[in-house]
PDB file of C-alpha atoms in Angstrom:
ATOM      1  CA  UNK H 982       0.000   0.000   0.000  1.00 53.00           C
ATOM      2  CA  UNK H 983       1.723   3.010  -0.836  1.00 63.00           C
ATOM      3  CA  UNK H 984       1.342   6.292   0.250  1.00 93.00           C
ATOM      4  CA  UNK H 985       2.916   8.938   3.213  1.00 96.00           C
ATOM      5  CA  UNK H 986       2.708   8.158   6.413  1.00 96.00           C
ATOM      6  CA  UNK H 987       2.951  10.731   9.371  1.00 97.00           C
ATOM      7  CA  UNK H 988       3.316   9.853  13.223  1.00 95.00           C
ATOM      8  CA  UNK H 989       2.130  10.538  15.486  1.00 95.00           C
ATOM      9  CA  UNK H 990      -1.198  11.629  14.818  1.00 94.00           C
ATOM     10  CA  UNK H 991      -1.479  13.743  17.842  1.00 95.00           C
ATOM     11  CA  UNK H 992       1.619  15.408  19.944  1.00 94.00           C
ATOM     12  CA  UNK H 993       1.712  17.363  23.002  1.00 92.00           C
ATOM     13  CA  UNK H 994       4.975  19.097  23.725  1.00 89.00           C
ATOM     14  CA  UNK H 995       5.136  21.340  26.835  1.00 89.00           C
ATOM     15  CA  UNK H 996       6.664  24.925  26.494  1.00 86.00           C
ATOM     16  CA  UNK H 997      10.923  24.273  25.759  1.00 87.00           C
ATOM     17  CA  UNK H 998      10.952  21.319  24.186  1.00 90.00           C
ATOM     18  CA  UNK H 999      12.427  20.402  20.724  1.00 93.00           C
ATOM     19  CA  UNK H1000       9.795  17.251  19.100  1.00 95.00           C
ATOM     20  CA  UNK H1001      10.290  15.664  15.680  1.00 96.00           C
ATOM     21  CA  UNK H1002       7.623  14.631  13.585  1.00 97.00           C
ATOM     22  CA  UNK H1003       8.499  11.767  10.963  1.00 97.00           C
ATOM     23  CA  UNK H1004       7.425  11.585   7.409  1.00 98.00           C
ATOM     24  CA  UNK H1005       8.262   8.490   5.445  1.00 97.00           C
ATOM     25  CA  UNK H1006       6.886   8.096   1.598  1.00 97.00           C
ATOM     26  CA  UNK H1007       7.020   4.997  -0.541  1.00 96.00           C
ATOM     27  CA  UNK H1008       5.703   6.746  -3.166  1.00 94.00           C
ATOM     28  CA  UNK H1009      10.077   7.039  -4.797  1.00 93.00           C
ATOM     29  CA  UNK H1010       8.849  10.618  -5.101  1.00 94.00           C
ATOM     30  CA  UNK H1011      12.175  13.074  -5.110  1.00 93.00           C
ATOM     31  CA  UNK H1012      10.511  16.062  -3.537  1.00 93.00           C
ATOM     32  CA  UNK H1013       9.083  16.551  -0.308  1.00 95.00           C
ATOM     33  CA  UNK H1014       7.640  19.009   1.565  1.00 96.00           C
ATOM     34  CA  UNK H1015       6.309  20.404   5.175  1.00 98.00           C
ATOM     35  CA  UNK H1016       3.664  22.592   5.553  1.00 97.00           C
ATOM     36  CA  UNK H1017       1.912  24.236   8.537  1.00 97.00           C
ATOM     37  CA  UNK H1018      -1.557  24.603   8.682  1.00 96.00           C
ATOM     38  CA  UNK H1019      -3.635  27.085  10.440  1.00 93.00           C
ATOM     39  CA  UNK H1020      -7.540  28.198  11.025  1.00 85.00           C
ATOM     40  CA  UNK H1021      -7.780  30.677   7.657  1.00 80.00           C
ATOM     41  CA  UNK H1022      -4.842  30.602   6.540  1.00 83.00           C
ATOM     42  CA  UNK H1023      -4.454  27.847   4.646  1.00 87.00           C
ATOM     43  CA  UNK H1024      -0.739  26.096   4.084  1.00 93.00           C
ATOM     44  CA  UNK H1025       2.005  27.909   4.707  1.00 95.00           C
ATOM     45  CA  UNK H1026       5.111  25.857   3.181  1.00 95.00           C
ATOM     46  CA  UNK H1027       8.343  25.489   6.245  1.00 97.00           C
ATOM     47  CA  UNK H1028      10.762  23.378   4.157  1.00 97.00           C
ATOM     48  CA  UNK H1029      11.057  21.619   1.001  1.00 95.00           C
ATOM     49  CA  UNK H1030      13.897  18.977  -0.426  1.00 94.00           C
ATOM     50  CA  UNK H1031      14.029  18.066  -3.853  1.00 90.00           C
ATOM     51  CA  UNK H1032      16.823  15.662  -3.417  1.00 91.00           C
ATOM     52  CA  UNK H1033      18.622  13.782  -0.632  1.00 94.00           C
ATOM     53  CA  UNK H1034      20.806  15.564   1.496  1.00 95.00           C
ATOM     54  CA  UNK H1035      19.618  19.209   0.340  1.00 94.00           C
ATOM     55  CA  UNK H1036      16.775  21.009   1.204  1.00 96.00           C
ATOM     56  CA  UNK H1037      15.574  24.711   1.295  1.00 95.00           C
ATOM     57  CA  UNK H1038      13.785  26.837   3.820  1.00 96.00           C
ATOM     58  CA  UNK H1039      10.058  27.674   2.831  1.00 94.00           C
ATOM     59  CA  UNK H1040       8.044  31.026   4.147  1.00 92.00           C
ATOM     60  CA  UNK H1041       7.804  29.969   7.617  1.00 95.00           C
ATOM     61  CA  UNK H1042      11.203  28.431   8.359  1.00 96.00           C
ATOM     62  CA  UNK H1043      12.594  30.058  11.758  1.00 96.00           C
ATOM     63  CA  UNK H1044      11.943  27.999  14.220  1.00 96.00           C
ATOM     64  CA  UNK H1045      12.077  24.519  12.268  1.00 97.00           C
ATOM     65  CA  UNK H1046      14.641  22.242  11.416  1.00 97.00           C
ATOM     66  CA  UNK H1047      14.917  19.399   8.628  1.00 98.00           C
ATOM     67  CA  UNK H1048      17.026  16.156   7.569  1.00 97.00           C
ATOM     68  CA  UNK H1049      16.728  14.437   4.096  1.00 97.00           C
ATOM     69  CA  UNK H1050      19.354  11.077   5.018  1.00 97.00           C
ATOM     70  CA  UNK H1051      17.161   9.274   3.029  1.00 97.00           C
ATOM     71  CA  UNK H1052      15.045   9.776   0.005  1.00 96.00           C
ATOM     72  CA  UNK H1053      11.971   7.958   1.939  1.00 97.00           C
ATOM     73  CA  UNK H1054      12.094  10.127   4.853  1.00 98.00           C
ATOM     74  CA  UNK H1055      12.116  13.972   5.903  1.00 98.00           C
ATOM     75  CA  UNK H1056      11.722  14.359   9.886  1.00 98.00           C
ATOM     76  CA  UNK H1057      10.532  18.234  10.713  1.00 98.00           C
ATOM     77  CA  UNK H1058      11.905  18.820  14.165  1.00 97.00           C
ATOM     78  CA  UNK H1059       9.904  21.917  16.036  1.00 96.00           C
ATOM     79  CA  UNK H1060      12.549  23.292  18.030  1.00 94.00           C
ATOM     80  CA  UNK H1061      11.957  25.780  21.387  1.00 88.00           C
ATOM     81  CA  UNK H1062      12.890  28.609  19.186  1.00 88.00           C
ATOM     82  CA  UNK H1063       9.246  28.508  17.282  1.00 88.00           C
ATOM     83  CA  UNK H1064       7.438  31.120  19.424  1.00 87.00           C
ATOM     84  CA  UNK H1065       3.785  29.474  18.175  1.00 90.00           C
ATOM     85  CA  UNK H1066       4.364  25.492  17.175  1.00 93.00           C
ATOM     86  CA  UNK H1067       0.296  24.754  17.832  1.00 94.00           C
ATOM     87  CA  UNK H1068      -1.320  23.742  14.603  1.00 95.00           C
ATOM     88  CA  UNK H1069      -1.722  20.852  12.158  1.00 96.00           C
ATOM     89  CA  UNK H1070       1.719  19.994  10.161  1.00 97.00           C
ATOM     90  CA  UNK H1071       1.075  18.452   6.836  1.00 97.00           C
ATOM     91  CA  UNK H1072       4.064  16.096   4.846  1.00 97.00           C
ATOM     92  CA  UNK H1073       3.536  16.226   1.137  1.00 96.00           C
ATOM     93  CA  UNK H1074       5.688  14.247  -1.244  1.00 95.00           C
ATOM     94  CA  UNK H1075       5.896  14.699  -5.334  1.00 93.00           C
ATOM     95  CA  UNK H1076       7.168  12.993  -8.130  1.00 88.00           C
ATOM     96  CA  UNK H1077      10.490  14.446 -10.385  1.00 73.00           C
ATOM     97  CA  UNK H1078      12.075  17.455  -8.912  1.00 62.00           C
ATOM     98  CA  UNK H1079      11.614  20.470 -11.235  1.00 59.00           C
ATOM     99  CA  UNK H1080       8.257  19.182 -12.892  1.00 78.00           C
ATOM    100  CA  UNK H1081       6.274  22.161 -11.175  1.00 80.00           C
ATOM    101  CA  UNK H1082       3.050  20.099 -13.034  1.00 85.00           C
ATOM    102  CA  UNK H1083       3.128  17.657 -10.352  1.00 88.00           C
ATOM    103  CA  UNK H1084       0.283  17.351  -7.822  1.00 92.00           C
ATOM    104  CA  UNK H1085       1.289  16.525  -4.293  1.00 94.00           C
ATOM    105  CA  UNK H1086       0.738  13.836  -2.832  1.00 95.00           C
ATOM    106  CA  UNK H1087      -0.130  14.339   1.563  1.00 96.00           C
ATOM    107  CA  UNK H1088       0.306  12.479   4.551  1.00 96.00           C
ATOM    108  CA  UNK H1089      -2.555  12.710   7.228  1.00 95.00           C
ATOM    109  CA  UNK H1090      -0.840  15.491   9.458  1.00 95.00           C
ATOM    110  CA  UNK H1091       0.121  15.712  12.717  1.00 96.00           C
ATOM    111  CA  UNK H1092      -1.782  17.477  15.391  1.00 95.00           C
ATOM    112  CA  UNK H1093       0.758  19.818  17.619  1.00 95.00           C
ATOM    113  CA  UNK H1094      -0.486  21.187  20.762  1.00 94.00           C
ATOM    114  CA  UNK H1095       1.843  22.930  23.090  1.00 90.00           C
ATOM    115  CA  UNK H1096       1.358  22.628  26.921  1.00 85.00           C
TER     116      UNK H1096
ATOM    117  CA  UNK O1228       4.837  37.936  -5.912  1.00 78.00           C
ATOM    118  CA  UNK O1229       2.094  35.097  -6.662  1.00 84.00           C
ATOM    119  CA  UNK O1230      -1.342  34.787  -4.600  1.00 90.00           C
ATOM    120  CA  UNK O1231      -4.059  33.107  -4.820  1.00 94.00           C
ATOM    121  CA  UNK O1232      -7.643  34.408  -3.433  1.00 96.00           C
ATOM    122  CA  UNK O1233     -10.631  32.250  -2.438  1.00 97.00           C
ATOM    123  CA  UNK O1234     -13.415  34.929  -1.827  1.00 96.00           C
ATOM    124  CA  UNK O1235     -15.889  32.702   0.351  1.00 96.00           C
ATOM    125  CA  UNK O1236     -15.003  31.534   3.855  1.00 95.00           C
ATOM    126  CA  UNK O1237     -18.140  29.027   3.632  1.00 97.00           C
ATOM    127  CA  UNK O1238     -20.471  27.880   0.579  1.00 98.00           C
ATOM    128  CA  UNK O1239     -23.727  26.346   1.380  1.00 98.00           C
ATOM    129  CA  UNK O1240     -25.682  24.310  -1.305  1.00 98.00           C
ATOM    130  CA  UNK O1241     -28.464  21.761  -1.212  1.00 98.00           C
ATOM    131  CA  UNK O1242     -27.857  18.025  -2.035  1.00 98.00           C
ATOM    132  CA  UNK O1243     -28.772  17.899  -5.906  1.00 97.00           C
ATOM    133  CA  UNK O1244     -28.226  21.332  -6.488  1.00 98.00           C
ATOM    134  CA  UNK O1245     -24.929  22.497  -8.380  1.00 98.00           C
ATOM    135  CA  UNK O1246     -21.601  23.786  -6.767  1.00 97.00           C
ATOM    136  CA  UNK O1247     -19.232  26.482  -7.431  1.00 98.00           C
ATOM    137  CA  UNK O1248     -16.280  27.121  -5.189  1.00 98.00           C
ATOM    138  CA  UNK O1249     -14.480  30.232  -6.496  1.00 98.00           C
ATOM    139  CA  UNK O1250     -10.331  30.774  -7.021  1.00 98.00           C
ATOM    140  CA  UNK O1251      -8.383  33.693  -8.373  1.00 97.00           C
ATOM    141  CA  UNK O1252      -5.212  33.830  -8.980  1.00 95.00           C
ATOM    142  CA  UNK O1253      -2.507  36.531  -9.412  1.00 93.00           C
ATOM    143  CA  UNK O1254       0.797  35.279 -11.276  1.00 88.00           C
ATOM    144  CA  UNK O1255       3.431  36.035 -13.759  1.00 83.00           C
ATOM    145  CA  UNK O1256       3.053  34.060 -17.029  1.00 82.00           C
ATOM    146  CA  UNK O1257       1.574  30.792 -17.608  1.00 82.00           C
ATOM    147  CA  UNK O1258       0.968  28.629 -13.698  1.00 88.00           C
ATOM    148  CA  UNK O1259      -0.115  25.124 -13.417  1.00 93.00           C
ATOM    149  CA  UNK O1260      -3.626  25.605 -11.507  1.00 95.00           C
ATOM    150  CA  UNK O1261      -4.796  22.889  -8.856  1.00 97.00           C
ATOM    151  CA  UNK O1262      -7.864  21.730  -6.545  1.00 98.00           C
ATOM    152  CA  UNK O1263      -7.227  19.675  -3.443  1.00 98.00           C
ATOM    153  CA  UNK O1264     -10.056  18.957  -1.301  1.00 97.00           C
ATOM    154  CA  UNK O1265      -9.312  18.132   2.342  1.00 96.00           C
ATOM    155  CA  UNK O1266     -11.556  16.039   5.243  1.00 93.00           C
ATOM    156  CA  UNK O1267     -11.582  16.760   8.716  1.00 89.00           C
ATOM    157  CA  UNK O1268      -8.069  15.637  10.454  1.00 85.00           C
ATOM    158  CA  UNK O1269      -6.888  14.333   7.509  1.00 89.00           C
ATOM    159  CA  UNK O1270      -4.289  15.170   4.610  1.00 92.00           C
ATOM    160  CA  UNK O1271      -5.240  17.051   1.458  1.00 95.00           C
ATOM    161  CA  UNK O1272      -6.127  15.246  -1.479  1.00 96.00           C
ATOM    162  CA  UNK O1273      -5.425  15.968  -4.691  1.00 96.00           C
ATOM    163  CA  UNK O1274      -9.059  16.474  -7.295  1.00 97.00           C
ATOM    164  CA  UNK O1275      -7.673  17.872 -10.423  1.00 97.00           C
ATOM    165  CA  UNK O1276      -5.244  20.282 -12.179  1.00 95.00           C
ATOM    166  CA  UNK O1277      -4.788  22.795 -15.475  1.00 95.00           C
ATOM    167  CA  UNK O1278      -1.791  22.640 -17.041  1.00 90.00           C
ATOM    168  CA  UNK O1279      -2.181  23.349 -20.446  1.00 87.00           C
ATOM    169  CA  UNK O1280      -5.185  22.729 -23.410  1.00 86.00           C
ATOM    170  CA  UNK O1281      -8.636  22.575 -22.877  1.00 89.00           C
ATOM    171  CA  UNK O1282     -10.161  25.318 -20.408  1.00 92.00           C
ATOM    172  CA  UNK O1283     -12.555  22.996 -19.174  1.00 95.00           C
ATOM    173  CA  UNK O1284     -10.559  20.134 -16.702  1.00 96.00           C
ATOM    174  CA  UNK O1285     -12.578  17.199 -15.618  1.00 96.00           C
ATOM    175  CA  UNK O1286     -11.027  14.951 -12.306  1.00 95.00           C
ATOM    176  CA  UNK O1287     -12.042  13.244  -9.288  1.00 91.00           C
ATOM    177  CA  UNK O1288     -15.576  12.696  -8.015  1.00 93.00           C
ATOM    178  CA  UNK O1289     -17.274  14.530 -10.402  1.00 95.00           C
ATOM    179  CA  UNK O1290     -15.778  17.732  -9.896  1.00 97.00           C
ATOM    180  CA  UNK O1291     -14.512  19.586 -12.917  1.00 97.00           C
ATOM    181  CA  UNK O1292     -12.473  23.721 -12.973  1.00 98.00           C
ATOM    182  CA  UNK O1293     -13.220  25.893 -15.679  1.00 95.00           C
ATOM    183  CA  UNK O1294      -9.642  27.860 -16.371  1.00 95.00           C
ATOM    184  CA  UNK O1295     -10.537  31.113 -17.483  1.00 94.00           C
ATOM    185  CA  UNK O1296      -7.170  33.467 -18.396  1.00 92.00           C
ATOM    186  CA  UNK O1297      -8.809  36.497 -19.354  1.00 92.00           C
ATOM    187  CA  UNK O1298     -10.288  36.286 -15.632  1.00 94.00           C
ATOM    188  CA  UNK O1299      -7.564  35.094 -14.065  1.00 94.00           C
ATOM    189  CA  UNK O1300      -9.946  32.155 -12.210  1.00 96.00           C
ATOM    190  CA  UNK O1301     -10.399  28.721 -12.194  1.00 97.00           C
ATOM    191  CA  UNK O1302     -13.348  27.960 -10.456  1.00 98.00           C
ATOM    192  CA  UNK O1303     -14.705  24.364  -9.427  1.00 98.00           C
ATOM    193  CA  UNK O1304     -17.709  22.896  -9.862  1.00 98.00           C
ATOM    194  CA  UNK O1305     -20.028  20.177  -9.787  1.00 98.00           C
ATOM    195  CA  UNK O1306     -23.077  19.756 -11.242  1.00 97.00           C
ATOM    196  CA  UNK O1307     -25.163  18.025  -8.715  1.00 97.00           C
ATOM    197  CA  UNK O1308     -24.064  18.018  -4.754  1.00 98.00           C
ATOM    198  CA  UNK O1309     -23.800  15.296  -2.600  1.00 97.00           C
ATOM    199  CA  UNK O1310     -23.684  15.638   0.988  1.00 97.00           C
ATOM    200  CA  UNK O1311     -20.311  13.605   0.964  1.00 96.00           C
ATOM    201  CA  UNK O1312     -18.654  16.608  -0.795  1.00 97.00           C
ATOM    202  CA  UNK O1313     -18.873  18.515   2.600  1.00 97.00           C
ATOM    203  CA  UNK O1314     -15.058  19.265   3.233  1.00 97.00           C
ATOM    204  CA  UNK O1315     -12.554  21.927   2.839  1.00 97.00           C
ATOM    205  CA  UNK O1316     -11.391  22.856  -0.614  1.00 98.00           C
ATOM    206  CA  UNK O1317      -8.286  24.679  -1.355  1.00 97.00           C
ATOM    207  CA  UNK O1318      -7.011  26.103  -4.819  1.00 97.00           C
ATOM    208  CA  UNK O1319      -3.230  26.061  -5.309  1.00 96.00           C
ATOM    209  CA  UNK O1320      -1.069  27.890  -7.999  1.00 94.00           C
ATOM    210  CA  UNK O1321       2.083  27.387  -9.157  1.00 91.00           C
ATOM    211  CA  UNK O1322       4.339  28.637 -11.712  1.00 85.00           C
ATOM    212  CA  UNK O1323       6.919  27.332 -13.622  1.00 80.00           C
ATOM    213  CA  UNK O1324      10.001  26.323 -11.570  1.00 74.00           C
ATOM    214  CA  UNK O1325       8.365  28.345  -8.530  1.00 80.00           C
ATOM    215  CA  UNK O1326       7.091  27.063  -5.011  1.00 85.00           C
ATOM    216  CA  UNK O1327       3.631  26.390  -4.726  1.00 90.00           C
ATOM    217  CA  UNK O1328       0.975  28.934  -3.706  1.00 92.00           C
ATOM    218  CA  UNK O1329      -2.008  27.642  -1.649  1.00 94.00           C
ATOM    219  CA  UNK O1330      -5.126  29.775  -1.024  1.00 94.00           C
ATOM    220  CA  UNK O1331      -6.661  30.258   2.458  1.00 94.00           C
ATOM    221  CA  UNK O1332      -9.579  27.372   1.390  1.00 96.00           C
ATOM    222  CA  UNK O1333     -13.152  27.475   1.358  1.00 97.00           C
ATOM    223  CA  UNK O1334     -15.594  25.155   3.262  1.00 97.00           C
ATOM    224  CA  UNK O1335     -18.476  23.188   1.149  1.00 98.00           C
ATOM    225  CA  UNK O1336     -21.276  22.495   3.326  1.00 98.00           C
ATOM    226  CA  UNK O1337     -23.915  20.818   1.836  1.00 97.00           C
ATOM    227  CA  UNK O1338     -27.265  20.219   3.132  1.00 97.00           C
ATOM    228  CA  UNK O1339     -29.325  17.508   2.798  1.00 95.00           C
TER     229      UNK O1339
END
């Protein structure tokens, strides 16, 4: 069954902490993406990677950190530094970097609430 | 700078009736135009894109976009409800070799 997968579903993380939400895709898709979803204001994109070992910040970066070891996996750590980490992160994944006709492909999201 | 605008918050319609969720768009040259509709707690999913060709796109579910350039919109619709199309819909844009652009969505409520 292919797809993204996103754990956990839900995560609390009291005020200080660094937490890392996992992504992993089966899809062989180069790209992947974070995004950070809020009440009316749709996605706002943190981080992208269109290859392994290289990725690039998005609009919303400060505060967030990324790996891309692997091409099946790009953890989003929230680090202490993000001054508002409560929302709903969404993991998208597409095929062929550079083919900006692409649809994305999402994970079901992860539900942050800080303490 | 790109942006996309979805003018309604909230669209009611009744079951059997047909749908129109509105997008506008605001770009430099030629983008690649998409429709994702997302359920509650879950991921978005992808309905249908424009990328070049016929201004009329059909995709998932029924739901087709009318691109219109002149306009700048690409509008989806449907022509008869169901109340399983109650969800969130956003429009994306994107041009070529460029980030994508989502707008802020727009809820379908239908009513039975």
């Amino acid at each position: 069954d292919g797809g993204i997968t996103q754990s956990p579903k839900y995560l609390f993380r009291k005020e200080g902490q660094n937490v890392t939400l996992s992504c992993e895709q089966n899809l062989n898709h180069d790209a992947m993406y974070w995004y950070r979803q809020d009440p009316g204001q749709g996605l706002r994109l943190i981080y992208y990677s269109q290859i392994v070992n290289d990725f690039q910040k998005g609009d919303i970066a400060e505060g967030y950190s990324v790996s891309r070891e692997k091409k099946e996996s790009f953890p989003l750590t929230v680090t202490s530094a993000q001054k508002n980490p409560t929302a709903f992160y969404l993991c998208a994944s597409s095929p062929i970097a550079g083919s900006s006709y692409n649809e994305q492909f999402f994970g079901p999201g992860t539900r942050l609430t800080v303490l | 700078a790109q942006s996309v605008a979805q003018p309604e918050d909230q669209v009611n319609v009744a079951e059997g009736n047909p749908l129109t969720v509105k997008c506008t768009y605001s770009v430099s040259g030629n983008p690649y135009l998409f429709w994702y509709v997302q359920y509650p707690n879950r991921g978005l999913q992808f309905l249908l894109k424009y990328i070049t060709g016929d201004n009329l796109v059909k995709g998932s579910y029924g739901f087709e976009a009318e691109f219109n350039k002149s306009q700048t919109s690409f509008h989806l619709k449907k022509p008869s409800a169901l109340v399983s199309d109650s969800a969130l819909y956003f429009c994306a844009v994107r041009p070529r070799d460029q980030k994508v652009t989502f707008g802020t969505g727009t809820k379908l409520q239908v009513i039975p």
